[in-house]
Amino acid sequence: MDKIAARNVTKRFVERNREITALSNVNLSVKDKEFVAIVGPSGCGKSTLLYIVGGFLELSEGQILVNDRPVKGPGPDRGIVFQHFALFPWLTVKQNIVYGLEERGDPIGERERIAADLIKLIGLVGFEHVYPRQLSGGMKQRVAIARTLAFDPEILLMDEPFGALDAQTRVMMQEELNRIWNRSKKTVLFVTHDVHEAVSLADRVFVMTARPGRIKTLVETSEIRPWDNVGFRETPEFSRKVNEIWEYLREEVTAAERIESVAASGVSDD
Amino acid sequence: MIEKIRADFVRNFPVIIVALCWEAAVRCGAVSSDVLPAFSTVAATVLKLLTSSDFLFDIWISLYQTAIGFMIAVFFGIAVGTAMARLRTVELALSSLLTLWYPVPVVALFPLLALELKLGDRLQITMIVLGSVLPVIVTTFNAARGVDHYLIWSALNMGTSPRRVLRKIVIPAALPEILSGVRITLALSFVLMVASQQLGATGGLGSFTLLAGENGFYSGMFAGVLVVALIGFIADRLYMTAIRYVLRWQERP
Amino acid sequence: MTVPNAPAVSARNRPPLPRAFWRYQPVYSVLIALVAWELSSRFALINPYFFPEPSKIAVTALDLTLTGELLTHSGATFLRAIVALGLSIAAGVPLGILVARVRAFRWFFDPLISFGFPIPKITLWPIFVLWFGFHDVSKILLTAFACVLPILSATQLATLDVDKYLLWSARNMGTGEYKLLWKVIFHAAFPNILTGIQTVLPVAFIVTVLTEMLSGGVGLGAMIMMAGQLADMPTLFVGIIVASLLGYCTMRAVEFLRRRLLVWHEETATHQ
């Protein structure tokens, strides 16, 4: 049984009096406890697909099944982490982390315990009563991840979570995510435009076309995992995988650039 | 502590410069004291007026008319603004009414209201409410709609029901923008108070100032203006101090 | 990455009517309101003395137009407001730029501005009457005075907001200090300055009308006050409506102008 299954998913929406097809007949599946990445050029609809799985958007055609049941809206079974953190700025670090637990109705003792564990896990001991505005980008993202992990969702949806961070922080966060994932083995659907990131973290990598997004191809990366040394990215196996994916991605990136500038200038792209 | 006082002094020094120039210009005869009483004269008049119970009553009237009008406008404005942001039907019903209402200058309605309500407190307060409520509604509506949808999605993701999202997420997230609009509405309420008192001439600092001018009591006129200015300024400062705690989590630009 | 459309959970979809219908929605509401008013007044649902029927108001408006009175009053109000606005722009924009860029100016004007903002400018009316009399000059000057601080402030912020990398690039290419001011700063800050002017536009009209109400003579404000004193309700309403329309039309005209002037700016959406 697939944990997540997308069958012929099509998504259309209207923007500035034009109908845009974001996704066209997307098919993919994620097995239980698998780490799957989706890479694609800007505007290809990969985030849109994630939001549909998350239940925030409705699809126009097709089906998304989670645990063999169609998705009916957002819920704590599919925890999401956004690119720009989406931390509640009026709540402290700890208050943010326990938010999902409060909604669930956990007793206060439980909430405190889970929060303390997670804060230790993400290395922010001492920052419990700090407001998000006082944190750096990397710290904010760690809090966002902790907040989602707190209510222990079966599935983790990650929308370019490290896209807003600088390159150095990004590498460290990738290592940290891998560490966390190795411990708790959730099902992860991870959207990114960074091929190195996808190959570093995922078992399988789906490559998406430019808009309207379809799945172009699937590249298996599980054979070069697990990795636990810094030099992993320099190995020939790693480079080979990255190049393989880049070959598929290259022409999509060029196509996407053209689509975006056409859209901005208002010229019809028939 | 001393440093802070000194810094404040340096920062506000230009005001003192203006006051000194004012005094100097009149004292040396560059400007006639008929037209512009010396600053010292005006200050002295202010102090004298503060001992007069009539003047104190004028201050009191001005304060409570503004306060009541302002609070009613803010209360209703926020309620209506959030209702419009949340319920499409309310938005549709009210948005045309508001678009019609928007270009109407409230002061122009004064004679109409005066005929209906007769001169007095009720008239002034109604003017203040009518003029102040619209900016609050518009600001609240825009703020509520402009809340980062990722915040809402995160809350839904973590199990918050759509009904509770308004109270738990939208209002706190929109609060900075709402309170910023309310600050402007505070100044607007003062303006409407003064304007309606000038038009109605039934008491309050606006009437006092106008009548003082008509009667040739120029130092009193300037004194009245100064007192209104001070009250408006103090009210604004108090407001900012009050919201600083509420918004302590806000990102500093 | 384009922002996805509205969340699925709170469906904000418009009812399935043709798009053209919705574009004219404000017009329909106005028509419905007018019809409702007409009927309520005729059948005395609302006091027909205090709220005369729109038809009667229209007739009065026609009368006033034919005698030329309406034009005289509206013209006076409009001209005063525009002149006042012009003065406040002429004073406020250069000052705003100076305050933003020259330390001495900033030091001097900052406290004056923050003291001045919460003060109701209309309070100074009796002073302006004392100094400038009852006629046009005092009205225009007070209105200008009421408008100058917001414009100054908006210009100051707009100037500070100018992307410093634009300035560095220009300097890098050899632009001198004064040319920098005009070529780069003013153009870059222009959209936000224009926004500030648009924000203060209604204020200009409101203060003008208010001063007219307080001093009589020619002008929509004076016309309204007089009608009020004579309990001439139709004329009163004509005054209110024309005053509102004047402000509204001017605002729309400026919005239109803005779109023309700011074709190059990101905010001007293509393919509307």
mmCIF file of C-alpha atoms in Angstrom, chain B residues 76-171:
data_model
loop_
_atom_site.group_PDB
_atom_site.id
_atom_site.type_symbol
_atom_site.label_atom_id
_atom_site.label_comp_id
_atom_site.label_asym_id
_atom_site.label_seq_id
_atom_site.Cartn_x
_atom_site.Cartn_y
_atom_site.Cartn_z
ATOM 1 C CA PHE B 76 -17.738 48.886 15.969
ATOM 2 C CA GLY B 77 -15.073 49.316 13.347
ATOM 3 C CA ILE B 78 -13.079 46.283 14.423
ATOM 4 C CA ALA B 79 -16.193 44.166 14.836
ATOM 5 C CA VAL B 80 -17.515 45.072 11.400
ATOM 6 C CA GLY B 81 -14.099 44.821 9.770
ATOM 7 C CA THR B 82 -13.487 41.308 11.074
ATOM 8 C CA ALA B 83 -17.017 40.234 10.208
ATOM 9 C CA MET B 84 -16.481 41.441 6.662
ATOM 10 C CA ALA B 85 -13.145 39.682 6.412
ATOM 11 C CA ARG B 86 -14.565 36.424 7.640
ATOM 12 C CA LEU B 87 -18.034 36.251 6.095
ATOM 13 C CA ARG B 88 -18.381 36.804 2.401
ATOM 14 C CA THR B 89 -22.050 37.727 2.718
ATOM 15 C CA VAL B 90 -21.306 40.495 5.171
ATOM 16 C CA GLU B 91 -18.565 41.751 2.890
ATOM 17 C CA LEU B 92 -20.863 41.874 -0.108
ATOM 18 C CA ALA B 93 -23.650 43.548 1.800
ATOM 19 C CA LEU B 94 -21.491 46.213 3.338
ATOM 20 C CA SER B 95 -18.830 46.941 0.773
ATOM 21 C CA SER B 96 -21.125 48.938 -1.473
ATOM 22 C CA LEU B 97 -22.448 50.870 1.491
ATOM 23 C CA LEU B 98 -18.898 51.658 2.498
ATOM 24 C CA THR B 99 -17.860 52.668 -1.003
ATOM 25 C CA LEU B 100 -20.766 55.095 -1.029
ATOM 26 C CA TRP B 101 -19.887 56.364 2.394
ATOM 27 C CA TYR B 102 -16.191 56.788 1.761
ATOM 28 C CA PRO B 103 -16.131 60.011 -0.265
ATOM 29 C CA VAL B 104 -18.676 61.809 1.901
ATOM 30 C CA PRO B 105 -16.968 64.445 4.057
ATOM 31 C CA VAL B 106 -18.439 63.974 7.505
ATOM 32 C CA VAL B 107 -18.199 67.665 8.283
ATOM 33 C CA ALA B 108 -20.583 68.401 5.440
ATOM 34 C CA LEU B 109 -23.184 66.354 7.253
ATOM 35 C CA PHE B 110 -23.090 68.649 10.240
ATOM 36 C CA PRO B 111 -26.093 70.819 9.374
ATOM 37 C CA LEU B 112 -28.138 67.733 8.563
ATOM 38 C CA LEU B 113 -27.236 66.112 11.835
ATOM 39 C CA ALA B 114 -27.787 69.381 13.701
ATOM 40 C CA LEU B 115 -31.333 69.570 12.457
ATOM 41 C CA GLU B 116 -31.950 65.984 13.481
ATOM 42 C CA LEU B 117 -30.134 65.837 16.760
ATOM 43 C CA LYS B 118 -30.044 69.419 17.958
ATOM 44 C CA LEU B 119 -26.834 70.975 19.190
ATOM 45 C CA GLY B 120 -25.015 69.345 22.059
ATOM 46 C CA ASP B 121 -22.947 66.367 23.160
ATOM 47 C CA ARG B 122 -24.867 63.823 21.160
ATOM 48 C CA LEU B 123 -24.252 65.752 17.968
ATOM 49 C CA GLN B 124 -20.510 66.045 18.491
ATOM 50 C CA ILE B 125 -20.137 62.403 19.467
ATOM 51 C CA THR B 126 -22.160 61.273 16.477
ATOM 52 C CA MET B 127 -19.928 63.308 14.183
ATOM 53 C CA ILE B 128 -16.847 61.757 15.730
ATOM 54 C CA VAL B 129 -18.215 58.236 15.412
ATOM 55 C CA LEU B 130 -19.417 58.675 11.833
ATOM 56 C CA GLY B 131 -16.113 60.060 10.724
ATOM 57 C CA SER B 132 -13.874 57.677 12.640
ATOM 58 C CA VAL B 133 -15.578 54.376 12.069
ATOM 59 C CA LEU B 134 -14.833 54.029 8.380
ATOM 60 C CA PRO B 135 -11.019 54.099 8.565
ATOM 61 C CA VAL B 136 -11.142 51.511 11.337
ATOM 62 C CA ILE B 137 -13.359 49.211 9.293
ATOM 63 C CA VAL B 138 -11.180 49.536 6.222
ATOM 64 C CA THR B 139 -7.935 49.015 8.120
ATOM 65 C CA THR B 140 -9.281 46.029 10.034
ATOM 66 C CA PHE B 141 -10.666 44.456 6.888
ATOM 67 C CA ASN B 142 -7.433 44.880 4.963
ATOM 68 C CA ALA B 143 -5.335 43.709 7.890
ATOM 69 C CA ALA B 144 -7.442 40.603 8.434
ATOM 70 C CA ARG B 145 -7.419 39.736 4.750
ATOM 71 C CA GLY B 146 -3.741 40.423 4.464
ATOM 72 C CA VAL B 147 -2.709 37.926 7.084
ATOM 73 C CA ASP B 148 -0.002 35.630 5.727
ATOM 74 C CA HIS B 149 -1.963 32.607 4.549
ATOM 75 C CA TYR B 150 0.899 30.334 5.559
ATOM 76 C CA LEU B 151 0.138 31.168 9.177
ATOM 77 C CA ILE B 152 -3.472 30.144 8.667
ATOM 78 C CA TRP B 153 -2.453 26.974 6.866
ATOM 79 C CA SER B 154 -0.037 26.063 9.660
ATOM 80 C CA ALA B 155 -2.799 26.419 12.220
ATOM 81 C CA LEU B 156 -5.199 24.324 10.140
ATOM 82 C CA ASN B 157 -2.447 21.773 9.670
ATOM 83 C CA MET B 158 -2.043 21.476 13.425
ATOM 84 C CA GLY B 159 -5.698 20.823 14.022
ATOM 85 C CA THR B 160 -7.248 24.259 14.560
ATOM 86 C CA SER B 161 -10.787 24.307 13.223
ATOM 87 C CA PRO B 162 -11.548 26.951 10.573
ATOM 88 C CA ARG B 163 -13.906 28.649 12.999
ATOM 89 C CA ARG B 164 -11.226 29.156 15.620
ATOM 90 C CA VAL B 165 -8.660 30.393 13.150
ATOM 91 C CA LEU B 166 -10.175 33.891 13.252
ATOM 92 C CA ARG B 167 -9.697 34.315 16.952
ATOM 93 C CA LYS B 168 -6.456 32.414 17.387
ATOM 94 C CA ILE B 169 -4.555 33.431 14.294
ATOM 95 C CA VAL B 170 -6.086 36.196 12.214
ATOM 96 C CA ILE B 171 -6.651 38.706 15.002
#
